[in-house]
mmCIF file of C-alpha atoms and ligand atoms in Angstrom:
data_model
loop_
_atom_site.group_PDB
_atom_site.id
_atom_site.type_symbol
_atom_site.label_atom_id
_atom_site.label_comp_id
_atom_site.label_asym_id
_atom_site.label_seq_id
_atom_site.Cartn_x
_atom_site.Cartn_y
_atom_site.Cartn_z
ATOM 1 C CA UNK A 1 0.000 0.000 0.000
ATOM 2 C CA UNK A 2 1.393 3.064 -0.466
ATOM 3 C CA UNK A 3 0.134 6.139 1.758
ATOM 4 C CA UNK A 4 -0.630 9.152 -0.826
ATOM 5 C CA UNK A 5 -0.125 11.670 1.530
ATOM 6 C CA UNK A 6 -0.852 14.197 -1.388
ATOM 7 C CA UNK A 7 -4.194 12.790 -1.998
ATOM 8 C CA UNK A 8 -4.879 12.508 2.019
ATOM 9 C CA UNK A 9 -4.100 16.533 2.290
ATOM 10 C CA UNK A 10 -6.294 17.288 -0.176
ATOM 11 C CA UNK A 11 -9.307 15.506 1.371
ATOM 12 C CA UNK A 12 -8.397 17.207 4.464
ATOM 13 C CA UNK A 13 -8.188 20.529 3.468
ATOM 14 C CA UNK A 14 -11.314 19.908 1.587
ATOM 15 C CA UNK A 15 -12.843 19.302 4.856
ATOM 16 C CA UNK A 16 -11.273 22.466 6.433
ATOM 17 C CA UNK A 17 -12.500 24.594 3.835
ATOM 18 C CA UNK A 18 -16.447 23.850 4.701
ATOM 19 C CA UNK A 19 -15.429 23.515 8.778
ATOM 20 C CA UNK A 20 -13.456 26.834 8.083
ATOM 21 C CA UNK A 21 -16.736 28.262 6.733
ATOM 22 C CA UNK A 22 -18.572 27.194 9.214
ATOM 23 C CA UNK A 23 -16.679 28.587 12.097
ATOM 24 C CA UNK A 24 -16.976 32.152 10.313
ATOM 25 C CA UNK A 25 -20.656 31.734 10.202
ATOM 26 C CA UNK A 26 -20.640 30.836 13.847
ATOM 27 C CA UNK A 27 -17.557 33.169 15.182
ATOM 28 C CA UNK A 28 -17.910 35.999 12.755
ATOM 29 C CA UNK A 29 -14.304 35.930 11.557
ATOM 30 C CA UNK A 30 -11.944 33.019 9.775
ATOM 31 C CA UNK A 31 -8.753 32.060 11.630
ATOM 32 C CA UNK A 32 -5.647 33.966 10.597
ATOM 33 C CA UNK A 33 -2.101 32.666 9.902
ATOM 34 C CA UNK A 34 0.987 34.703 10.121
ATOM 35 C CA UNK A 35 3.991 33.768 8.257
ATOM 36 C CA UNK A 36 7.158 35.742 9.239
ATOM 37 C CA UNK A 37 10.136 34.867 6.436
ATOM 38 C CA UNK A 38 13.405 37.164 7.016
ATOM 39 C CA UNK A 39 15.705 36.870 3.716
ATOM 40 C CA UNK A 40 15.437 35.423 0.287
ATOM 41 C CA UNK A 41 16.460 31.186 0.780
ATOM 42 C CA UNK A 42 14.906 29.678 -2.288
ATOM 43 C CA UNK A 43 13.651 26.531 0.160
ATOM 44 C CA UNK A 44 12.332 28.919 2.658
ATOM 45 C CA UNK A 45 10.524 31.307 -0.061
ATOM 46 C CA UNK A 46 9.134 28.521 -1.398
ATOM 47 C CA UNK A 47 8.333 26.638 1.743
ATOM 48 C CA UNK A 48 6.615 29.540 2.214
ATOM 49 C CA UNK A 49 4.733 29.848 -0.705
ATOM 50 C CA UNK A 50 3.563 26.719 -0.425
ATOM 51 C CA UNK A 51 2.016 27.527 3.316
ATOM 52 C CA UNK A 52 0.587 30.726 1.884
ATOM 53 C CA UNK A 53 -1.468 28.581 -0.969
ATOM 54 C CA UNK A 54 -2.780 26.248 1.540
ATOM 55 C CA UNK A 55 -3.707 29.305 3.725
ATOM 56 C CA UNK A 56 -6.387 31.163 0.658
ATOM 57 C CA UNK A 57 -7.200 26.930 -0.166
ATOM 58 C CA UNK A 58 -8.870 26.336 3.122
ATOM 59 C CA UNK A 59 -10.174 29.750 3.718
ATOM 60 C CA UNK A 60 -8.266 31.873 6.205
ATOM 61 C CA UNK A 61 -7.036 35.016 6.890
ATOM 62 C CA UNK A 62 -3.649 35.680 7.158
ATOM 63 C CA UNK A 63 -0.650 37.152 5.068
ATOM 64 C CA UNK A 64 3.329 37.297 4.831
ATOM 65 C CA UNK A 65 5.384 39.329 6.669
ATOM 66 C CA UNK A 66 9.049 39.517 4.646
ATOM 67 C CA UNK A 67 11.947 40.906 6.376
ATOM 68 C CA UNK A 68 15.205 41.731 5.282
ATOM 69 C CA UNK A 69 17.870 39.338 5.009
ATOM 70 C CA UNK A 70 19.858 42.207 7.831
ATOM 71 C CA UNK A 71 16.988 42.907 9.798
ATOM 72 C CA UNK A 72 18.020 42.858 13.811
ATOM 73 C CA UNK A 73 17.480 40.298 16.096
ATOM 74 C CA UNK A 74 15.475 42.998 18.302
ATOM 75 C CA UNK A 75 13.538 44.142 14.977
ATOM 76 C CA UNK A 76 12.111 40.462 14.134
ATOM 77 C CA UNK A 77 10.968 40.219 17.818
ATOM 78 C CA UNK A 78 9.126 43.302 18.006
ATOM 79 C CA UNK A 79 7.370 42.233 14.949
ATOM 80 C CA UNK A 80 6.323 38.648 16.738
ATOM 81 C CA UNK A 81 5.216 40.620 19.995
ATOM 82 C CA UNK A 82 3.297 43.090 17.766
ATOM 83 C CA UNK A 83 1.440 39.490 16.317
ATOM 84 C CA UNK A 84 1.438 38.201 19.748
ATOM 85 C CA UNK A 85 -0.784 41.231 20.681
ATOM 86 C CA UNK A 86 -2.777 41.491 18.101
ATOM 87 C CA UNK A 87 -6.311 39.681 19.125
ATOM 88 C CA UNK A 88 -7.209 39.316 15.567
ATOM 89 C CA UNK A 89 -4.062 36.786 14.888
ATOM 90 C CA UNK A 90 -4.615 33.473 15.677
ATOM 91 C CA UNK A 91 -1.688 31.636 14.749
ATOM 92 C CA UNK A 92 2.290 32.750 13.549
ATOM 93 C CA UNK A 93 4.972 31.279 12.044
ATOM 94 C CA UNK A 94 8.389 32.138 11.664
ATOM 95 C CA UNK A 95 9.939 30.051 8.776
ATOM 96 C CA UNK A 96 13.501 28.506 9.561
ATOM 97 C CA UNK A 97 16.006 28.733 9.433
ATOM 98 C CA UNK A 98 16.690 32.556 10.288
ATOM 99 C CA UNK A 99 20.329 33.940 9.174
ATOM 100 C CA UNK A 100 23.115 33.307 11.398
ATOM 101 C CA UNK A 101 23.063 36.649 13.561
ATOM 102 C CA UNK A 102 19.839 35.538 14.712
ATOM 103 C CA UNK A 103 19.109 33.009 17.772
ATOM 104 C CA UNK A 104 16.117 30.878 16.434
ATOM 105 C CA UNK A 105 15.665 29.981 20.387
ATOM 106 C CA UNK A 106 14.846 33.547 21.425
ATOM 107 C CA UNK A 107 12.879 33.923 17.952
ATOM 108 C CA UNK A 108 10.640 31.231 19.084
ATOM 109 C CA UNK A 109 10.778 31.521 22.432
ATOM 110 C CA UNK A 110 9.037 35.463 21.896
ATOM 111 C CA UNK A 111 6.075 33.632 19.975
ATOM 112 C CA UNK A 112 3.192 33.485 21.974
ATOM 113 C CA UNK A 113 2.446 29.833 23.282
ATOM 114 C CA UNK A 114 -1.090 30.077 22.153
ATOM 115 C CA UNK A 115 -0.331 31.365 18.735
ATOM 116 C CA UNK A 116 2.725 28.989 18.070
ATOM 117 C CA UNK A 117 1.210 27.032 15.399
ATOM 118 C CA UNK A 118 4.654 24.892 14.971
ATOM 119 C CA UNK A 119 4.215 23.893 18.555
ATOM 120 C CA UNK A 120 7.973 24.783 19.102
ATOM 121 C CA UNK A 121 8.183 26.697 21.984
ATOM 122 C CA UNK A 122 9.223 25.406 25.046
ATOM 123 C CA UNK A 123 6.037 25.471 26.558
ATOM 124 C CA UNK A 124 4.459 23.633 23.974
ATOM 125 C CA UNK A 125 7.186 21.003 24.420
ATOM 126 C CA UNK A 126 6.422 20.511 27.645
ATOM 127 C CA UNK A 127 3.042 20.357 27.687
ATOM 128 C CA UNK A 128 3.722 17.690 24.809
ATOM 129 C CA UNK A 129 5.588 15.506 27.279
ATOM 130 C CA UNK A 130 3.328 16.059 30.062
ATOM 131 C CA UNK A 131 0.798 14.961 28.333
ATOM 132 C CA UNK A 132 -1.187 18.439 28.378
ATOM 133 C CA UNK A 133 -3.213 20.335 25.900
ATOM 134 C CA UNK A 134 -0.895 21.807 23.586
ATOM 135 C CA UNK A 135 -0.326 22.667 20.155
ATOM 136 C CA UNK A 136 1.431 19.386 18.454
ATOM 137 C CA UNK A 137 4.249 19.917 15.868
ATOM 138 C CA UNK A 138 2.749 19.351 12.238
ATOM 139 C CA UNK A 139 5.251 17.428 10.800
ATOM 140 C CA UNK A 140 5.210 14.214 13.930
ATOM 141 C CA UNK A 141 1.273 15.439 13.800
ATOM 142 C CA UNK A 142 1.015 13.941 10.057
ATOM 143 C CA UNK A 143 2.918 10.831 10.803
ATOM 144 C CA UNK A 144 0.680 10.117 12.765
ATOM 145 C CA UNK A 145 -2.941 11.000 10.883
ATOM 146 C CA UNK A 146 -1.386 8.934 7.962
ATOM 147 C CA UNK A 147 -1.361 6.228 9.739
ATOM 148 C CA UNK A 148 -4.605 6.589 11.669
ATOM 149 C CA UNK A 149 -6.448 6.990 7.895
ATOM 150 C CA UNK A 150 -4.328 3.814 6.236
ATOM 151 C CA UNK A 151 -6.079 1.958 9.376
ATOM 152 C CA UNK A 152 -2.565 1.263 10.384
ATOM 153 C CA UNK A 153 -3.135 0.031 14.378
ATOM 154 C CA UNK A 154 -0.366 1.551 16.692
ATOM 155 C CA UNK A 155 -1.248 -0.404 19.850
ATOM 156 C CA UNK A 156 0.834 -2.595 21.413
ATOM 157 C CA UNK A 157 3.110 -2.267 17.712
ATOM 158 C CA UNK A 158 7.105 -2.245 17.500
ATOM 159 C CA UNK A 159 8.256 1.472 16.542
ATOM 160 C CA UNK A 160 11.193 2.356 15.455
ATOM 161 C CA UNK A 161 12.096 6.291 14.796
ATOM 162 C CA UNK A 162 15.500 7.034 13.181
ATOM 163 C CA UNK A 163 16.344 10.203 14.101
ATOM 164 C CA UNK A 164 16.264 12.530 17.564
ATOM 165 C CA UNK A 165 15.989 16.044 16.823
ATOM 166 C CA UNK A 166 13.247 18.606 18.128
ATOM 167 C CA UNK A 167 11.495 18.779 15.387
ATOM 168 C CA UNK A 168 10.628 15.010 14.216
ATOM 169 C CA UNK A 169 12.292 12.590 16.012
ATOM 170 C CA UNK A 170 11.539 13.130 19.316
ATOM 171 C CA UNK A 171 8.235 14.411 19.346
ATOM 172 C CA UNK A 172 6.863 11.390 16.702
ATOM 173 C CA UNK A 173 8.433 9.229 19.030
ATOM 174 C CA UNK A 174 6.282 10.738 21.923
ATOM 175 C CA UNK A 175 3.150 10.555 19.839
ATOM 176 C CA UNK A 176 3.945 7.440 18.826
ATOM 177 C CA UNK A 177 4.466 5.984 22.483
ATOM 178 C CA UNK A 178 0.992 8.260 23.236
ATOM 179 C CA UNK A 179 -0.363 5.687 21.437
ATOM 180 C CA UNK A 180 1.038 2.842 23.252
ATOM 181 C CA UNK A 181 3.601 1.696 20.790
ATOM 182 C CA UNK A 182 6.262 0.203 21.991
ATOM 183 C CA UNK A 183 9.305 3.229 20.527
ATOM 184 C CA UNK A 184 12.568 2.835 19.865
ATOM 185 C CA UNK A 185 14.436 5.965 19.201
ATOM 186 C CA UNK A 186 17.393 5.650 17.136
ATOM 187 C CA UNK A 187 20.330 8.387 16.229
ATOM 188 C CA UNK A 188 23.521 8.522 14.818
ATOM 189 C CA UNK A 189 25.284 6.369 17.505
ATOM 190 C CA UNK A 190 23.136 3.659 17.552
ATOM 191 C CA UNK A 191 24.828 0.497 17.295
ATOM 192 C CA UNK A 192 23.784 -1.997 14.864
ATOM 193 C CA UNK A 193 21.125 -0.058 13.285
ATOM 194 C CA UNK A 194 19.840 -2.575 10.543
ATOM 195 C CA UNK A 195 18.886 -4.778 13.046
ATOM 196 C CA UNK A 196 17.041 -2.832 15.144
ATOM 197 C CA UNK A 197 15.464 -1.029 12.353
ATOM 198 C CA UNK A 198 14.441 -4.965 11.271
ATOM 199 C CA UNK A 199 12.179 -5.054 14.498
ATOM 200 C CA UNK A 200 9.920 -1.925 13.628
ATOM 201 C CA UNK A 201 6.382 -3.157 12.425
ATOM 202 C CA UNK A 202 6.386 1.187 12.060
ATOM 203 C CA UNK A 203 9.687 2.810 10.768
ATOM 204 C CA UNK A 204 9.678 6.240 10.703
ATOM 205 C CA UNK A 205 12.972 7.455 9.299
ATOM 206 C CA UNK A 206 14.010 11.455 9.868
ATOM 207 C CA UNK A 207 17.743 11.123 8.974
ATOM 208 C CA UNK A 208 18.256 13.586 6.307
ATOM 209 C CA UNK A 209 20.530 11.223 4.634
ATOM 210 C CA UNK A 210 18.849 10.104 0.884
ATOM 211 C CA UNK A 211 18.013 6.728 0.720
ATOM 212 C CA UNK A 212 20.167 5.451 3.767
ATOM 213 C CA UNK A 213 17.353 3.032 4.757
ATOM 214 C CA UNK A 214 17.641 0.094 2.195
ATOM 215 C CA UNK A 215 15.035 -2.521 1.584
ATOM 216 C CA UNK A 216 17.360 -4.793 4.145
ATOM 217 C CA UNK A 217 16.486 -2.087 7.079
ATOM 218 C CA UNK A 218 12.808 -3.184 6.749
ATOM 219 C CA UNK A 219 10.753 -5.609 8.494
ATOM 220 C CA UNK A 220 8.169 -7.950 6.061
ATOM 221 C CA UNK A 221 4.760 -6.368 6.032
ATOM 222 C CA UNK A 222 5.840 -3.156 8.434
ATOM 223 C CA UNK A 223 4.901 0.397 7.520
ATOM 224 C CA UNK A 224 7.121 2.726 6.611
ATOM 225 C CA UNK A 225 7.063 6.309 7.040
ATOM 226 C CA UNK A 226 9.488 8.351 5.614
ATOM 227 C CA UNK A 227 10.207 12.144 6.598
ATOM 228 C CA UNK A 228 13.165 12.788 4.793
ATOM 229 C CA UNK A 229 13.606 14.864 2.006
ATOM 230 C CA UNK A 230 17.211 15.149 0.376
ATOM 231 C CA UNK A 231 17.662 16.927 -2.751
ATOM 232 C CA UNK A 232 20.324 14.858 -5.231
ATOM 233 C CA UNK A 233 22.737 15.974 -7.479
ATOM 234 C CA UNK A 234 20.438 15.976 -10.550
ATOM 235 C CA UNK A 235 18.095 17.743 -8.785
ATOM 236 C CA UNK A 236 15.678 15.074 -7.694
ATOM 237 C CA UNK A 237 14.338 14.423 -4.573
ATOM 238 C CA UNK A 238 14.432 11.313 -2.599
ATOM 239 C CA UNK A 239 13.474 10.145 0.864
ATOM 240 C CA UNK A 240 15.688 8.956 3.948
ATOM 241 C CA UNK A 241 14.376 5.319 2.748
ATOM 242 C CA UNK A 242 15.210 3.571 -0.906
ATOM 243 C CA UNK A 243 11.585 3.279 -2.240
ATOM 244 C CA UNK A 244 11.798 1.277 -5.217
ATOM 245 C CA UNK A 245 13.684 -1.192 -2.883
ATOM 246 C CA UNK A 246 11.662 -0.925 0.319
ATOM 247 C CA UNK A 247 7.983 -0.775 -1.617
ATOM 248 C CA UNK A 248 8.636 -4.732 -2.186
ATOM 249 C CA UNK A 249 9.087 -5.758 0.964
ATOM 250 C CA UNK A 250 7.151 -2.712 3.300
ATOM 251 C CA UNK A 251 3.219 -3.379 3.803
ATOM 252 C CA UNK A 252 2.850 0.363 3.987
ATOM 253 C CA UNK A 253 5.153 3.300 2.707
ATOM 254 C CA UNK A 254 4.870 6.999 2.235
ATOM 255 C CA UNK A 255 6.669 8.103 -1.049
ATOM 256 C CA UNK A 256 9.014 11.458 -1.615
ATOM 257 C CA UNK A 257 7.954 13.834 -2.628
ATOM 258 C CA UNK A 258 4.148 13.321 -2.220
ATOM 259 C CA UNK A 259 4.494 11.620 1.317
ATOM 260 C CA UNK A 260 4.582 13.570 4.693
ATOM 261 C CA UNK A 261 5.634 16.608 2.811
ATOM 262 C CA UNK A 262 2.221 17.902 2.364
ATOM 263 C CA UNK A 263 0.818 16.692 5.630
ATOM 264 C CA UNK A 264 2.929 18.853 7.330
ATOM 265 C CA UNK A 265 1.665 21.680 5.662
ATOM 266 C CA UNK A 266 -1.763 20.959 6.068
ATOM 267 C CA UNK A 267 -1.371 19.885 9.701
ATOM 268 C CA UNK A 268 -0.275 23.704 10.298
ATOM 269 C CA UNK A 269 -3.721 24.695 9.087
ATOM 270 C CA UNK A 270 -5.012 22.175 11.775
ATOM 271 C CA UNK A 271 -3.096 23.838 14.378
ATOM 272 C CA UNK A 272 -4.013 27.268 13.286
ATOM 273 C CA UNK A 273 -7.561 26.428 13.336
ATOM 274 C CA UNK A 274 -7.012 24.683 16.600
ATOM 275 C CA UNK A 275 -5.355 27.636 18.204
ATOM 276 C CA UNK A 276 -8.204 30.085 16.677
ATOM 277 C CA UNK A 277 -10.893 27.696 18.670
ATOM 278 C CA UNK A 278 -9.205 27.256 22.070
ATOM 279 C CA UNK A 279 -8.805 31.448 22.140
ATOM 280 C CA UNK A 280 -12.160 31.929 20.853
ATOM 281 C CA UNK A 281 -13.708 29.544 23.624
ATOM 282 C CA UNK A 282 -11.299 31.309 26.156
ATOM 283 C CA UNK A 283 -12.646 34.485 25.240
HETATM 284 P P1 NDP B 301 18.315 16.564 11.916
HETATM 285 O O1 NDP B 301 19.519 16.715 11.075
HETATM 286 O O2 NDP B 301 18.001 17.576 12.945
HETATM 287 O O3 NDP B 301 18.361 15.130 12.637
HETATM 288 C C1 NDP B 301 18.769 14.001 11.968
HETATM 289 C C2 NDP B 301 18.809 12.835 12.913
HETATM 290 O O4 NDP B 301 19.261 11.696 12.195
HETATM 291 C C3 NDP B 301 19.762 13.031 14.089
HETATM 292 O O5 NDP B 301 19.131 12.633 15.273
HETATM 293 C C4 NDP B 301 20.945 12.130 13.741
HETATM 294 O O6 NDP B 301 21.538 11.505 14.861
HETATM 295 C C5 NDP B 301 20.288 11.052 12.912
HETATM 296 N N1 NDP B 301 21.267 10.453 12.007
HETATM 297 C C6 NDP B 301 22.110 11.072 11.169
HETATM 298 N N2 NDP B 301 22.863 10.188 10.519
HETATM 299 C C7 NDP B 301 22.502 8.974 10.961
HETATM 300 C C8 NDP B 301 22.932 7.658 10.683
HETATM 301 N N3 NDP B 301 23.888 7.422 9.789
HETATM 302 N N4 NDP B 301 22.341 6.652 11.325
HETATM 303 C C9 NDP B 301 21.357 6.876 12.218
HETATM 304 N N5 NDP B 301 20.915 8.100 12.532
HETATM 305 C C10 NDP B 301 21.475 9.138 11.905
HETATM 306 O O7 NDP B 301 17.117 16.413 10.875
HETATM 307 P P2 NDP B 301 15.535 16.701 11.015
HETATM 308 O O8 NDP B 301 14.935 15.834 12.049
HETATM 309 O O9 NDP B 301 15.306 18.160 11.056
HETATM 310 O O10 NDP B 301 15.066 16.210 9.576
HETATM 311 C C11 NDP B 301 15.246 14.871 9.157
HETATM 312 C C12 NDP B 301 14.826 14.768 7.707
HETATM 313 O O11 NDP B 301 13.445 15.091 7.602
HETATM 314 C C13 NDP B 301 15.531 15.725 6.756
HETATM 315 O O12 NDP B 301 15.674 15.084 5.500
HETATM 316 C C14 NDP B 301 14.563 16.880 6.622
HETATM 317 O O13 NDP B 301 14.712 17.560 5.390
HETATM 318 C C15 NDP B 301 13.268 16.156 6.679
HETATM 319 N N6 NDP B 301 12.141 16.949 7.158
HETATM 320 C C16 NDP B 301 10.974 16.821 6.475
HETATM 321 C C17 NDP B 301 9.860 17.485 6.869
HETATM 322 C C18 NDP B 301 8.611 17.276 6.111
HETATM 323 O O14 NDP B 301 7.756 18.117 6.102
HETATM 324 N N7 NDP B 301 8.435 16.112 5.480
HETATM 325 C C19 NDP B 301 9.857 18.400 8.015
HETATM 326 C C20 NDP B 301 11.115 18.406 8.734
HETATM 327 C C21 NDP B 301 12.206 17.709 8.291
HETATM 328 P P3 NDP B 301 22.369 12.315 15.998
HETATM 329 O O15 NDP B 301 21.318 12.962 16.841
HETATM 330 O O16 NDP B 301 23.117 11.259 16.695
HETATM 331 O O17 NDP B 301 23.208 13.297 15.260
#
């Protein structure tokens, strides 16, 4: 089987775009994204681009803010708190990475925990791990909904995540173990990693390294999740996992591009909407 996660955004920003509807019949406004972008990286711009599309798709309001490549550390921040006031804006992101002279931990740690549609500040984190309401990083968020709409069962299954940064790896693993899999969290250390990688019924690689994970990495029948997405020489993109290899022997896999790629955008609409209905009910 192989999990179209292009097909599964589109039916779920489909769905958005009537619930999106609905809540400005009922609230009397839409939710409303912010996208902050300093400087001109071609994968940021059109990272960005691509958020903005999704953003007019399922109906919000919202626009870009574009800073200069120089602008201060002090200057971007101001610009978050004047979002972070601003009861109209429900949700803001800052696209990484930001240029050197600027700490991307104060950047996000200035975003307002209710409005940090990522779910990267440190509060968010937390409340992640303490099993609180919080807002749930989209990329680890899509993982999982892809599996949940494949009727892939996570209970009592063998999971293996390759990778242990903020962003994926850890969190997936934590949503992963939410949902009583037993998780295995592997890195760059970890010792024999074929074999361990041979006892996930779900592999989720987030490596960053193009088709490391071979068809010999992968378990008879398990799913397969891949986050990565490595740009080759010629110019093509390719997954953490070797599909043509892996599709024979994986029950399950997500293909690159066309994979989690576009659930992670449309998981940030999610969150915004979430964020707009847990301030709206607080209000
Ligand atoms: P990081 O570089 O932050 O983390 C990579 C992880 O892989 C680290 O934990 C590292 O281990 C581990 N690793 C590196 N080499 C090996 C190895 N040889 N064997 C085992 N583990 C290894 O990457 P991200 O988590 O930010 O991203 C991972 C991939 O996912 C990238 O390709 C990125 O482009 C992609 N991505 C895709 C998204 C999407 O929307 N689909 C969103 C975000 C990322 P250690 O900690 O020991 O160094």
């Amino acid at each position: 089987m192989i999990l179209d996660g292009k097909q599964l955004s589109q039916e779920l920003k489909d769905e958005m775009r009537q619930e999106v509807d609905a809540l400005a019949q009922k609230y009397g406004r839409r939710p409303c994204l912010m996208v902050v972008i300093v400087g001109n990286n071609p994968a940021s711009q059109s990272y960005v681009r691509g958020k903005i599309k999704a953003t007019e798709y399922v109906g919000f309001e919202g626009s870009l803010v574009s800073l200069p490549e120089d602008v201060t550390e002090d200057a971007l921040i101001a610009e978050i708190e004047r979002l972070n006031q601003n009861e109209l804006v429900d949700g803001i992101l800052v696209q990484l990475p930001l240029p050197k002279h600027i700490s991307e931990d104060r950047v996000i740690a200035s975003i307002s925990p209710e409005k940090d549609v990522d779910g990267f500040h440190a509060t968010n984190v937390a409340r992640l791990w303490l099993n609180q309401p919080c807002i749930v990083p989209c990329t680890p968020k899509g993982v999982i909904v892809m599996l949940d709409r494949a009727g892939i069962e996570i209970t009592g299954k063998n999971a293996v995540v390759v990778g242990r940064s903020n962003i994926v790896g850890k969190p997936v693993a934590k949503l992963l173990l939410d949902r009583n899999a037993t998780v295995t969290i592997a890195h760059s250390r970890t010792k024999n990693l074929k074999e361990v990688c041979r006892q996930a019924d779900i592999l989720v690689a987030a490596v960053g390294r193009p088709q490391m994970l071979t068809a010999d990495y992968i378990k008879p029948g398990a799913a397969v999740i891949d986050v990565g997405i490595n740009r080759l020489e010629d110019g093509r993109l390719v997954g953490d996992v070797d599909f043509e290899g892996a599709k024979a022997i994986a029950g399950a896999i997500t293909p690159v591009p066309g994979g989690v790629g576009p659930m992670t955008i449309t998981m940030l609409m999610r969150n915004t909407i979430e964020c707009f209905l847990r301030r709206m009910n607080n209000n």
